[in-house]
Each structure stands twice: as C-alpha cells, then as structure tokens.
mmCIF file of C-alpha atoms in Angstrom:
data_model
loop_
_atom_site.group_PDB
_atom_site.id
_atom_site.type_symbol
_atom_site.label_atom_id
_atom_site.label_comp_id
_atom_site.label_asym_id
_atom_site.label_seq_id
_atom_site.Cartn_x
_atom_site.Cartn_y
_atom_site.Cartn_z
ATOM 1 C CA ASN A 1292 118.126 80.721 100.333
ATOM 2 C CA GLN A 1293 117.351 77.253 101.608
ATOM 3 C CA ASN A 1294 113.976 75.889 100.519
ATOM 4 C CA SER A 1295 112.684 75.704 104.076
ATOM 5 C CA VAL A 1296 113.699 79.329 104.669
ATOM 6 C CA SER A 1297 112.385 80.852 101.471
ATOM 7 C CA TRP A 1298 111.827 84.145 103.295
ATOM 8 C CA GLY A 1299 115.479 84.735 103.936
ATOM 9 C CA PHE A 1300 117.600 87.860 104.163
ATOM 10 C CA PRO A 1301 115.635 89.868 101.568
ATOM 11 C CA ILE A 1302 112.483 89.831 103.666
ATOM 12 C CA VAL A 1303 114.413 90.102 106.932
ATOM 13 C CA ASN A 1304 115.976 93.266 105.567
ATOM 14 C CA PHE A 1305 112.601 94.448 104.317
ATOM 15 C CA VAL A 1306 110.972 94.135 107.715
ATOM 16 C CA PHE A 1307 114.045 95.658 109.378
ATOM 17 C CA ARG A 1308 113.864 98.727 107.138
ATOM 18 C CA VAL A 1309 110.135 99.098 107.656
ATOM 19 C CA GLY A 1310 110.754 98.961 111.409
ATOM 20 C CA ILE A 1311 113.261 101.793 111.095
ATOM 21 C CA GLY A 1312 110.642 103.721 109.170
ATOM 22 C CA HIS A 1313 108.251 103.195 112.070
ATOM 23 C CA ALA A 1314 110.850 104.319 114.560
ATOM 24 C CA GLY A 1315 111.698 107.519 112.718
ATOM 25 C CA THR A 1316 108.080 108.605 112.477
ATOM 26 C CA LEU A 1317 107.421 107.591 116.078
ATOM 27 C CA ILE A 1318 110.382 109.599 117.400
ATOM 28 C CA SER A 1319 109.320 112.763 115.622
ATOM 29 C CA ALA A 1320 105.608 112.384 116.393
ATOM 30 C CA ILE A 1321 105.922 111.415 120.074
ATOM 31 C CA LEU A 1322 108.365 114.203 120.858
ATOM 32 C CA PHE A 1323 106.081 116.676 119.141
ATOM 33 C CA LEU A 1324 103.007 115.500 121.048
ATOM 34 C CA PHE A 1325 104.835 115.902 124.354
ATOM 35 C CA ARG A 1326 106.099 119.344 123.326
ATOM 36 C CA GLN A 1327 109.757 118.481 123.793
ATOM 37 C CA HIS A 1328 111.555 121.474 122.346
ATOM 38 C CA TRP A 1329 114.841 119.626 122.124
ATOM 39 C CA ARG A 1330 113.265 117.540 119.348
ATOM 40 C CA THR A 1331 114.138 120.218 116.780
ATOM 41 C CA SER A 1332 117.698 118.944 116.551
ATOM 42 C CA ILE A 1333 116.745 115.365 115.813
ATOM 43 C CA ASN A 1334 113.273 115.309 114.245
ATOM 44 C CA ARG A 1335 114.569 116.131 110.752
ATOM 45 C CA PHE A 1336 117.090 113.305 111.027
ATOM 46 C CA ALA A 1337 114.332 110.956 112.164
ATOM 47 C CA GLU A 1338 111.983 111.994 109.348
ATOM 48 C CA ALA A 1339 114.709 111.737 106.694
ATOM 49 C CA MET A 1340 115.743 108.373 108.128
ATOM 50 C CA THR A 1341 112.156 107.201 107.724
ATOM 51 C CA ILE A 1342 112.057 108.076 104.033
ATOM 52 C CA PHE A 1343 115.438 106.518 103.273
ATOM 53 C CA ALA A 1344 114.535 103.360 105.181
ATOM 54 C CA VAL A 1345 111.306 102.992 103.216
ATOM 55 C CA VAL A 1346 113.211 103.472 99.955
ATOM 56 C CA CYS A 1347 115.588 100.695 100.975
ATOM 57 C CA ALA A 1348 112.704 98.505 102.094
ATOM 58 C CA GLY A 1349 111.006 98.885 98.722
ATOM 59 C CA THR A 1350 113.939 97.315 96.895
ATOM 60 C CA PHE A 1351 113.916 94.029 98.800
ATOM 61 C CA PRO A 1352 110.591 92.515 97.630
ATOM 62 C CA GLY A 1353 111.823 93.033 94.054
ATOM 63 C CA ILE A 1354 115.130 91.381 94.901
ATOM 64 C CA HIS A 1355 113.302 88.517 96.589
ATOM 65 C CA VAL A 1356 111.401 87.748 93.406
ATOM 66 C CA GLY A 1357 114.709 86.689 91.877
ATOM 67 C CA ARG A 1358 114.196 88.363 88.512
ATOM 68 C CA VAL A 1359 114.219 92.038 89.396
ATOM 69 C CA TRP A 1360 113.277 93.083 85.856
ATOM 70 C CA PHE A 1361 109.911 91.391 86.457
ATOM 71 C CA ALA A 1362 109.272 93.111 89.801
ATOM 72 C CA TYR A 1363 106.284 94.922 88.273
ATOM 73 C CA TRP A 1364 104.450 91.582 88.415
ATOM 74 C CA LEU A 1365 103.972 92.303 92.117
ATOM 75 C CA VAL A 1366 101.642 95.196 91.300
ATOM 76 C CA PRO A 1367 97.992 94.180 90.753
ATOM 77 C CA TYR A 1368 97.482 95.479 87.238
ATOM 78 C CA PRO A 1369 94.976 94.282 84.600
ATOM 79 C CA ASP A 1370 96.634 91.703 82.374
ATOM 80 C CA THR A 1371 95.285 89.473 79.613
ATOM 81 C CA ARG A 1372 97.640 86.730 80.755
ATOM 82 C CA LEU A 1373 95.419 85.589 83.580
ATOM 83 C CA TYR A 1374 97.942 83.025 84.790
ATOM 84 C CA MET A 1375 100.234 85.937 85.690
ATOM 85 C CA TRP A 1376 97.624 87.794 87.714
ATOM 86 C CA SER A 1377 98.929 88.842 91.123
ATOM 87 C CA GLN A 1378 97.951 86.614 94.012
ATOM 88 C CA PHE A 1379 96.193 88.852 96.530
ATOM 89 C CA ARG A 1380 96.939 86.409 99.342
ATOM 90 C CA SER A 1381 100.663 86.654 98.720
ATOM 91 C CA PRO A 1382 102.740 88.462 101.348
ATOM 92 C CA LEU A 1383 104.711 89.995 98.481
ATOM 93 C CA LEU A 1384 101.615 91.798 97.252
ATOM 94 C CA TRP A 1385 100.949 93.110 100.734
ATOM 95 C CA ASP A 1386 104.534 94.346 100.783
ATOM 96 C CA VAL A 1387 103.714 96.501 97.765
ATOM 97 C CA PHE A 1388 100.770 98.070 99.563
ATOM 98 C CA ALA A 1389 102.777 98.470 102.782
ATOM 99 C CA VAL A 1390 105.728 100.162 101.104
ATOM 100 C CA SER A 1391 103.564 102.508 99.028
ATOM 101 C CA THR A 1392 101.546 103.490 102.111
ATOM 102 C CA TYR A 1393 104.633 104.018 104.270
ATOM 103 C CA ALA A 1394 106.307 106.013 101.509
ATOM 104 C CA THR A 1395 103.310 108.291 101.023
ATOM 105 C CA VAL A 1396 102.781 108.934 104.735
ATOM 106 C CA SER A 1397 106.482 109.402 105.425
ATOM 107 C CA VAL A 1398 106.961 111.899 102.597
ATOM 108 C CA LEU A 1399 103.920 113.880 103.717
ATOM 109 C CA PHE A 1400 105.144 113.824 107.328
ATOM 110 C CA TRP A 1401 108.579 115.022 106.257
ATOM 111 C CA TYR A 1402 107.197 117.636 103.873
ATOM 112 C CA MET A 1403 104.845 119.184 106.454
ATOM 113 C CA GLY A 1404 107.788 119.721 108.776
ATOM 114 C CA MET A 1405 109.845 121.198 105.948
ATOM 115 C CA ILE A 1406 107.269 123.813 104.900
ATOM 116 C CA PRO A 1407 108.717 126.655 107.037
ATOM 117 C CA ASP A 1408 112.244 125.847 105.841
ATOM 118 C CA LEU A 1409 111.187 125.681 102.207
ATOM 119 C CA ALA A 1410 109.430 129.014 102.589
ATOM 120 C CA THR A 1411 112.639 130.533 104.005
ATOM 121 C CA LEU A 1412 114.663 129.129 101.113
ATOM 122 C CA ARG A 1413 112.082 130.467 98.669
ATOM 123 C CA ASP A 1414 112.294 133.983 100.137
ATOM 124 C CA ARG A 1415 116.086 133.991 100.125
ATOM 125 C CA ALA A 1416 116.592 132.381 96.734
ATOM 126 C CA LYS A 1417 117.919 134.745 94.066
ATOM 127 C CA HIS A 1418 117.968 132.496 91.035
ATOM 128 C CA PRO A 1419 114.516 132.282 89.375
ATOM 129 C CA LEU A 1420 114.735 128.494 88.992
ATOM 130 C CA ARG A 1421 115.474 128.028 92.672
ATOM 131 C CA ARG A 1422 112.686 130.416 93.588
ATOM 132 C CA MET A 1423 110.355 128.389 91.419
ATOM 133 C CA ALA A 1424 111.506 125.098 92.950
ATOM 134 C CA TYR A 1425 110.955 126.347 96.494
ATOM 135 C CA GLY A 1426 107.745 128.125 95.502
ATOM 136 C CA PHE A 1427 105.721 125.004 96.259
ATOM 137 C CA ALA A 1428 106.027 125.851 99.918
ATOM 138 C CA THR A 1429 102.693 126.843 101.421
ATOM 139 C CA SER A 1430 101.959 129.059 104.372
ATOM 140 C CA VAL A 1431 100.779 127.507 107.601
ATOM 141 C CA VAL A 1432 97.880 129.860 108.255
ATOM 142 C CA PRO A 1433 96.254 129.405 111.678
ATOM 143 C CA GLY A 1434 92.740 128.064 111.282
ATOM 144 C CA TRP A 1435 93.399 126.662 107.811
ATOM 145 C CA HIS A 1436 95.361 123.498 108.509
ATOM 146 C CA THR A 1437 93.406 121.736 111.242
ATOM 147 C CA THR A 1438 93.132 117.981 110.758
ATOM 148 C CA ILE A 1439 89.402 118.065 111.539
ATOM 149 C CA PHE A 1440 88.813 119.616 108.107
ATOM 150 C CA PRO A 1441 88.496 116.409 106.010
ATOM 151 C CA PRO A 1442 85.633 114.741 107.966
ATOM 152 C CA TYR A 1443 84.242 118.143 108.888
ATOM 153 C CA PHE A 1444 84.024 119.198 105.241
ATOM 154 C CA VAL A 1445 82.492 115.879 104.213
ATOM 155 C CA ALA A 1446 79.733 116.231 106.811
ATOM 156 C CA GLY A 1447 79.369 119.892 105.900
ATOM 157 C CA ALA A 1448 79.052 119.010 102.219
ATOM 158 C CA VAL A 1449 76.151 116.645 102.928
ATOM 159 C CA PHE A 1450 74.629 119.203 105.293
ATOM 160 C CA SER A 1451 74.919 122.069 102.816
ATOM 161 C CA GLY A 1452 73.604 119.837 100.048
ATOM 162 C CA PHE A 1453 70.382 118.822 101.741
ATOM 163 C CA GLY A 1454 69.578 122.401 102.785
ATOM 164 C CA PRO A 1455 69.433 123.838 99.244
ATOM 165 C CA ALA A 1456 67.764 120.646 98.031
ATOM 166 C CA LEU A 1457 64.862 121.287 100.391
ATOM 167 C CA THR A 1458 64.849 124.960 99.406
ATOM 168 C CA LEU A 1459 64.357 123.961 95.773
ATOM 169 C CA MET A 1460 62.183 120.883 96.214
ATOM 170 C CA ILE A 1461 59.523 122.361 98.449
ATOM 171 C CA PRO A 1462 58.447 125.198 96.070
ATOM 172 C CA ALA A 1463 58.555 122.797 93.112
ATOM 173 C CA ARG A 1464 56.428 120.362 95.083
ATOM 174 C CA GLU A 1465 53.871 122.962 96.123
ATOM 175 C CA TRP A 1466 53.688 125.113 92.979
ATOM 176 C CA PHE A 1467 53.956 122.493 90.262
ATOM 177 C CA GLY A 1468 51.834 119.730 91.784
ATOM 178 C CA ARG A 1469 54.615 117.245 92.413
ATOM 179 C CA LYS A 1470 53.411 115.955 95.769
ATOM 180 C CA ASP A 1471 53.246 112.439 94.340
ATOM 181 C CA ILE A 1472 56.964 112.583 93.488
ATOM 182 C CA VAL A 1473 58.276 114.475 96.519
ATOM 183 C CA THR A 1474 56.276 113.030 99.381
ATOM 184 C CA MET A 1475 56.320 114.004 103.045
ATOM 185 C CA ARG A 1476 58.268 110.836 103.759
ATOM 186 C CA HIS A 1477 61.075 112.082 101.525
ATOM 187 C CA ILE A 1478 61.083 115.438 103.262
ATOM 188 C CA ASP A 1479 61.003 113.773 106.698
ATOM 189 C CA CYS A 1480 64.048 111.621 105.839
ATOM 190 C CA MET A 1481 65.926 114.664 104.577
ATOM 191 C CA CYS A 1482 65.163 116.514 107.799
ATOM 192 C CA LYS A 1483 66.604 113.629 109.809
ATOM 193 C CA ILE A 1484 69.797 113.651 107.744
ATOM 194 C CA ILE A 1485 70.094 117.392 108.335
ATOM 195 C CA ILE A 1486 69.844 116.727 112.093
ATOM 196 C CA ALA A 1487 72.682 114.180 111.916
ATOM 197 C CA THR A 1488 75.019 116.189 109.694
ATOM 198 C CA GLY A 1489 74.233 119.449 111.504
ATOM 199 C CA SER A 1490 75.197 117.779 114.781
ATOM 200 C CA MET A 1491 78.437 116.542 113.207
ATOM 201 C CA VAL A 1492 79.262 120.030 112.003
ATOM 202 C CA GLY A 1493 78.503 121.452 115.462
ATOM 203 C CA PHE A 1494 80.784 118.843 117.035
ATOM 204 C CA ALA A 1495 83.508 119.830 114.558
ATOM 205 C CA TYR A 1496 83.177 123.476 115.597
ATOM 206 C CA LEU A 1497 83.735 122.473 119.227
ATOM 207 C CA THR A 1498 86.619 120.204 118.274
ATOM 208 C CA GLU A 1499 88.391 123.089 116.555
ATOM 209 C CA PHE A 1500 88.394 125.067 119.802
ATOM 210 C CA PHE A 1501 89.531 122.031 121.793
ATOM 211 C CA ILE A 1502 92.419 121.258 119.431
ATOM 212 C CA ALA A 1503 93.464 124.911 119.409
ATOM 213 C CA TRP A 1504 93.626 124.811 123.220
ATOM 214 C CA TYR A 1505 95.169 121.356 123.424
ATOM 215 C CA GLY A 1506 97.777 122.140 120.778
ATOM 216 C CA ALA A 1507 99.070 125.045 122.895
ATOM 217 C CA ASN A 1508 99.727 127.110 119.775
ATOM 218 C CA PRO A 1509 99.056 130.761 120.676
ATOM 219 C CA TYR A 1510 98.397 131.745 117.057
ATOM 220 C CA GLU A 1511 95.877 128.951 116.597
ATOM 221 C CA GLN A 1512 94.186 129.841 119.875
ATOM 222 C CA PHE A 1513 93.978 133.490 118.916
ATOM 223 C CA CYS A 1514 92.515 132.612 115.513
ATOM 224 C CA PHE A 1515 89.538 130.782 116.978
ATOM 225 C CA MET A 1516 88.994 133.199 119.842
ATOM 226 C CA ASN A 1517 89.031 136.021 117.319
ATOM 227 C CA ARG A 1518 86.373 134.221 115.293
ATOM 228 C CA ALA A 1519 84.061 133.896 118.267
ATOM 229 C CA PHE A 1520 84.724 137.176 120.089
ATOM 230 C CA GLY A 1521 86.509 139.450 117.615
ATOM 231 C CA PRO A 1522 85.143 142.190 115.361
ATOM 232 C CA SER A 1523 83.413 139.641 113.120
ATOM 233 C CA ALA A 1524 81.863 137.669 115.959
ATOM 234 C CA TRP A 1525 78.432 138.477 114.527
ATOM 235 C CA ALA A 1526 79.272 136.318 111.501
ATOM 236 C CA TYR A 1527 80.505 133.426 113.646
ATOM 237 C CA TRP A 1528 77.426 133.362 115.858
ATOM 238 C CA THR A 1529 75.233 133.648 112.786
ATOM 239 C CA LEU A 1530 76.729 130.453 111.449
ATOM 240 C CA ILE A 1531 76.374 128.746 114.852
ATOM 241 C CA THR A 1532 72.721 129.764 115.047
ATOM 242 C CA CYS A 1533 71.945 128.678 111.498
ATOM 243 C CA ASN A 1534 74.074 125.514 111.277
ATOM 244 C CA VAL A 1535 73.881 124.105 114.796
ATOM 245 C CA ILE A 1536 70.802 125.461 116.552
ATOM 246 C CA SER A 1537 68.227 125.718 113.760
ATOM 247 C CA PRO A 1538 68.552 122.073 112.525
ATOM 248 C CA GLN A 1539 67.882 120.807 116.070
ATOM 249 C CA GLN A 1540 64.256 121.901 115.611
ATOM 250 C CA PHE A 1541 63.801 118.847 113.395
ATOM 251 C CA TRP A 1542 63.870 116.648 116.485
ATOM 252 C CA PHE A 1543 60.230 117.611 116.908
ATOM 253 C CA LYS A 1544 57.886 115.690 114.647
ATOM 254 C CA PHE A 1545 55.299 118.451 114.427
ATOM 255 C CA ILE A 1546 57.977 120.672 112.817
ATOM 256 C CA ARG A 1547 58.939 117.960 110.342
ATOM 257 C CA GLU A 1548 55.276 117.785 109.309
ATOM 258 C CA ARG A 1549 54.958 121.507 108.506
ATOM 259 C CA VAL A 1550 56.379 122.384 105.126
ATOM 260 C CA VAL A 1551 56.584 126.117 105.796
ATOM 261 C CA LEU A 1552 58.738 125.628 108.901
ATOM 262 C CA ILE A 1553 60.959 123.149 107.065
ATOM 263 C CA TYR A 1554 61.417 125.631 104.260
ATOM 264 C CA VAL A 1555 62.385 128.424 106.669
ATOM 265 C CA ILE A 1556 64.945 126.204 108.411
ATOM 266 C CA SER A 1557 66.407 125.167 105.046
ATOM 267 C CA ILE A 1558 66.931 128.859 104.271
ATOM 268 C CA PHE A 1559 68.769 129.219 107.597
ATOM 269 C CA VAL A 1560 70.985 126.261 106.672
ATOM 270 C CA ASN A 1561 71.907 127.936 103.379
ATOM 271 C CA ILE A 1562 72.751 131.170 105.176
ATOM 272 C CA GLY A 1563 74.765 129.360 107.820
ATOM 273 C CA MET A 1564 76.888 127.413 105.355
ATOM 274 C CA TRP A 1565 77.675 130.587 103.429
ATOM 275 C CA PHE A 1566 78.747 132.293 106.646
ATOM 276 C CA GLU A 1567 80.896 129.284 107.525
ATOM 277 C CA ARG A 1568 82.997 129.900 104.436
ATOM 278 C CA PHE A 1569 83.004 133.617 105.142
ATOM 279 C CA VAL A 1570 84.291 133.060 108.665
ATOM 280 C CA ILE A 1571 87.009 130.641 107.545
ATOM 281 C CA ILE A 1572 88.287 132.962 104.827
ATOM 282 C CA ALA A 1573 87.630 136.553 105.865
ATOM 283 C CA THR A 1574 88.178 136.522 109.622
ATOM 284 C CA THR A 1575 91.327 134.409 109.299
ATOM 285 C CA LEU A 1576 93.002 136.719 106.799
ATOM 286 C CA ALA A 1577 91.866 139.908 108.534
ATOM 287 C CA ARG A 1578 93.879 138.996 111.665
ATOM 288 C CA ASP A 1579 97.202 137.455 110.655
ATOM 289 C CA TYR A 1580 100.610 137.319 112.345
ATOM 290 C CA LEU A 1581 101.330 141.025 111.837
ATOM 291 C CA PRO A 1582 99.047 143.311 113.903
ATOM 292 C CA SER A 1583 99.985 146.325 111.791
ATOM 293 C CA SER A 1584 98.266 144.711 108.798
ATOM 294 C CA TRP A 1585 95.034 143.892 110.631
ATOM 295 C CA SER A 1586 91.857 145.122 108.997
ATOM 296 C CA TYR A 1587 88.121 144.650 108.937
ATOM 297 C CA TYR A 1588 86.776 143.136 105.758
ATOM 298 C CA VAL A 1589 83.923 144.959 104.027
ATOM 299 C CA PRO A 1590 82.818 143.661 100.604
ATOM 300 C CA THR A 1591 82.646 146.143 97.748
ATOM 301 C CA TRP A 1592 79.570 146.656 95.584
ATOM 302 C CA VAL A 1593 81.311 144.655 92.867
ATOM 303 C CA GLU A 1594 81.688 141.634 95.147
ATOM 304 C CA ILE A 1595 78.082 141.915 96.271
ATOM 305 C CA GLY A 1596 76.972 142.191 92.661
ATOM 306 C CA LEU A 1597 78.936 139.089 91.702
ATOM 307 C CA PHE A 1598 77.342 137.175 94.550
ATOM 308 C CA ILE A 1599 73.837 138.237 93.539
ATOM 309 C CA GLY A 1600 74.648 137.453 89.911
ATOM 310 C CA SER A 1601 75.745 133.945 90.836
ATOM 311 C CA LEU A 1602 72.419 133.424 92.594
ATOM 312 C CA GLY A 1603 70.625 134.635 89.479
ATOM 313 C CA LEU A 1604 72.583 132.239 87.283
ATOM 314 C CA PHE A 1605 71.882 129.348 89.652
ATOM 315 C CA PHE A 1606 68.134 129.931 89.789
ATOM 316 C CA THR A 1607 67.932 130.540 86.048
ATOM 317 C CA LEU A 1608 69.495 127.146 85.374
ATOM 318 C CA PHE A 1609 67.208 125.540 87.933
ATOM 319 C CA LEU A 1610 64.136 127.084 86.305
ATOM 320 C CA PHE A 1611 65.282 125.715 82.940
ATOM 321 C CA PHE A 1612 65.552 122.318 84.601
ATOM 322 C CA VAL A 1613 62.057 122.602 86.091
ATOM 323 C CA ARG A 1614 60.665 123.732 82.751
#
C-alpha cells in the first residue's frame, strides 16, 4: 500500500465483506417480517452467505497488520508489556469488536432458522454419533421462545425479589424490635419499586398477546388464548390479579404507611410469581401441537409435598439467619 492510502485493499475487502453480512441478514429478516413465503428458497442461502462473509471479513484486519502471526495483538488482553497494549482508539480494535459481534449474531440467526431442520435430521439419523450431533436441536415450543422474555424476566426477578423480602423483613422488624434498622422509609421505597416492576411485568403480559397476534402464528396465538381462557384460566387470572392489580395499591400513600396491608400485598406478589411459572410451564405443555395428547395437569401428593418441604427448608435457613 502507498503511505497515503494505508487503509488499502485489506480494509476495503473487510468493509465489503461486512456489507455482504449485513445484506444477508437483512434479506432474511425483512422477508420474514413481511411474511413472504417465497423466502424459504433463499433465506438459508442469505444466512449462510452472512456467516461466510463474516469469516472472510475477519481475516483481513489480521492481514492488514502485516505480520499475521501477531494478529492476536489486536485483542485487548492484559499484558505486562504495556507498550504493546491495544490502542482502543484504533479502527483495527473496533474491527475486532465488529467482527466478533457480527459473527455471534449471524451464527445465532442462522442457527435459529436451522432448528427445525436439525430436529428432522436428529429424528432420522440412525448412527448414534449423528444422533448425538443433531441432538442439540431444541423444540420451538409456542409460548417459550418469545423475545420479550429477557427484559420481562429481569423485571420479574426484581419484582419477585422485593415481594419475599418484604414478607421476611416485616415480621423480623415487628417481632424482633428492628424498627431502627428497617425503617418505614425503607419499606416505602421498596413499595415504589414493586409498583414500577409490577407495571413492567404487566406490560410484558400485554406485549406477549400483541406479539402473538402480530406474528400471525396460529400456534402462538392459541397458546396465549389458552392461557387466558382455557381450562387453566383460573391460574392465569390469579397471576394477573396478584402481579398486576395488587401492586397498584401502593400508589396510595395511606396503604404504604400500613405495615399489615403491605405484608398482605407482598404475600399476593409471592403467590402471583409462583403462578406465573406455573402458567408458563404447565399450561403450555398441557396443550401442545397434538390434540390427542392434551391433558389437564394435576399435581400429585409427592409434588405438593416437595413444594411444602422446600418452603420448610427456606424458612428454616432464614430462621437460622435471624438467630
């Protein structure tokens, strides 16, 4: 390369390959969003093209360095030779992050589309090694693969954490004379957080129904309608009452000032979050793709005993902690 054009063909090729990676993902994603059924003949080509283009793109920053055997210097790794530390303002370092991000997203995008095919290969494979190789394929169960789950579960984790915390803190505060440690201000702040996270969880419940309708997937639509109006609708509306409606009482200051009411609502939150898991697991599996295998889940006395035993273990450990 000429000195004035130090970013020559290697980086031109790098950007060109990354652009192809963009195009492949865009083709597959846009055609899917617009429900173009003719995409099935080309989306695999587009997704595979994306991965191969990213692989090619990843080679060029190393080539551009000049000494390919030292390409690992591009990666920001701890090194005692401080003069060799990677320069974070260097475009080459950003290329490392760009390629690794594109590669991860592209592989995931390709793999999600390949899940049904891998499952078919797994079921048809006769050799045990092939069956094992294709056994990583998962089942796309309606109601279990919605993209709202990550933020929804994060908000739900905070929500379900503050509920039991109040359930444990309030008796300890009242019975063991810890009002100087757990003040009403602490309880008031926790109630406000429960309002916020409970509202987020309620919004996520609505979003699930919207995405099921907007996605135009009949199985997904049936899954959520079955949750709300099927045989186990009582469980779904229990979780809505406990997780969405009951926390809204904390908008009123006079409720946030009454410990007994706060304690009762915290119990409702605990019940609601348990029923949320019950609804996700039990109602989804009880109504799958095959109507002849439909059932109504009823826990056995062993399952109930295990649940009660887990509560006993939890409270025993907590009492040790209090002691």
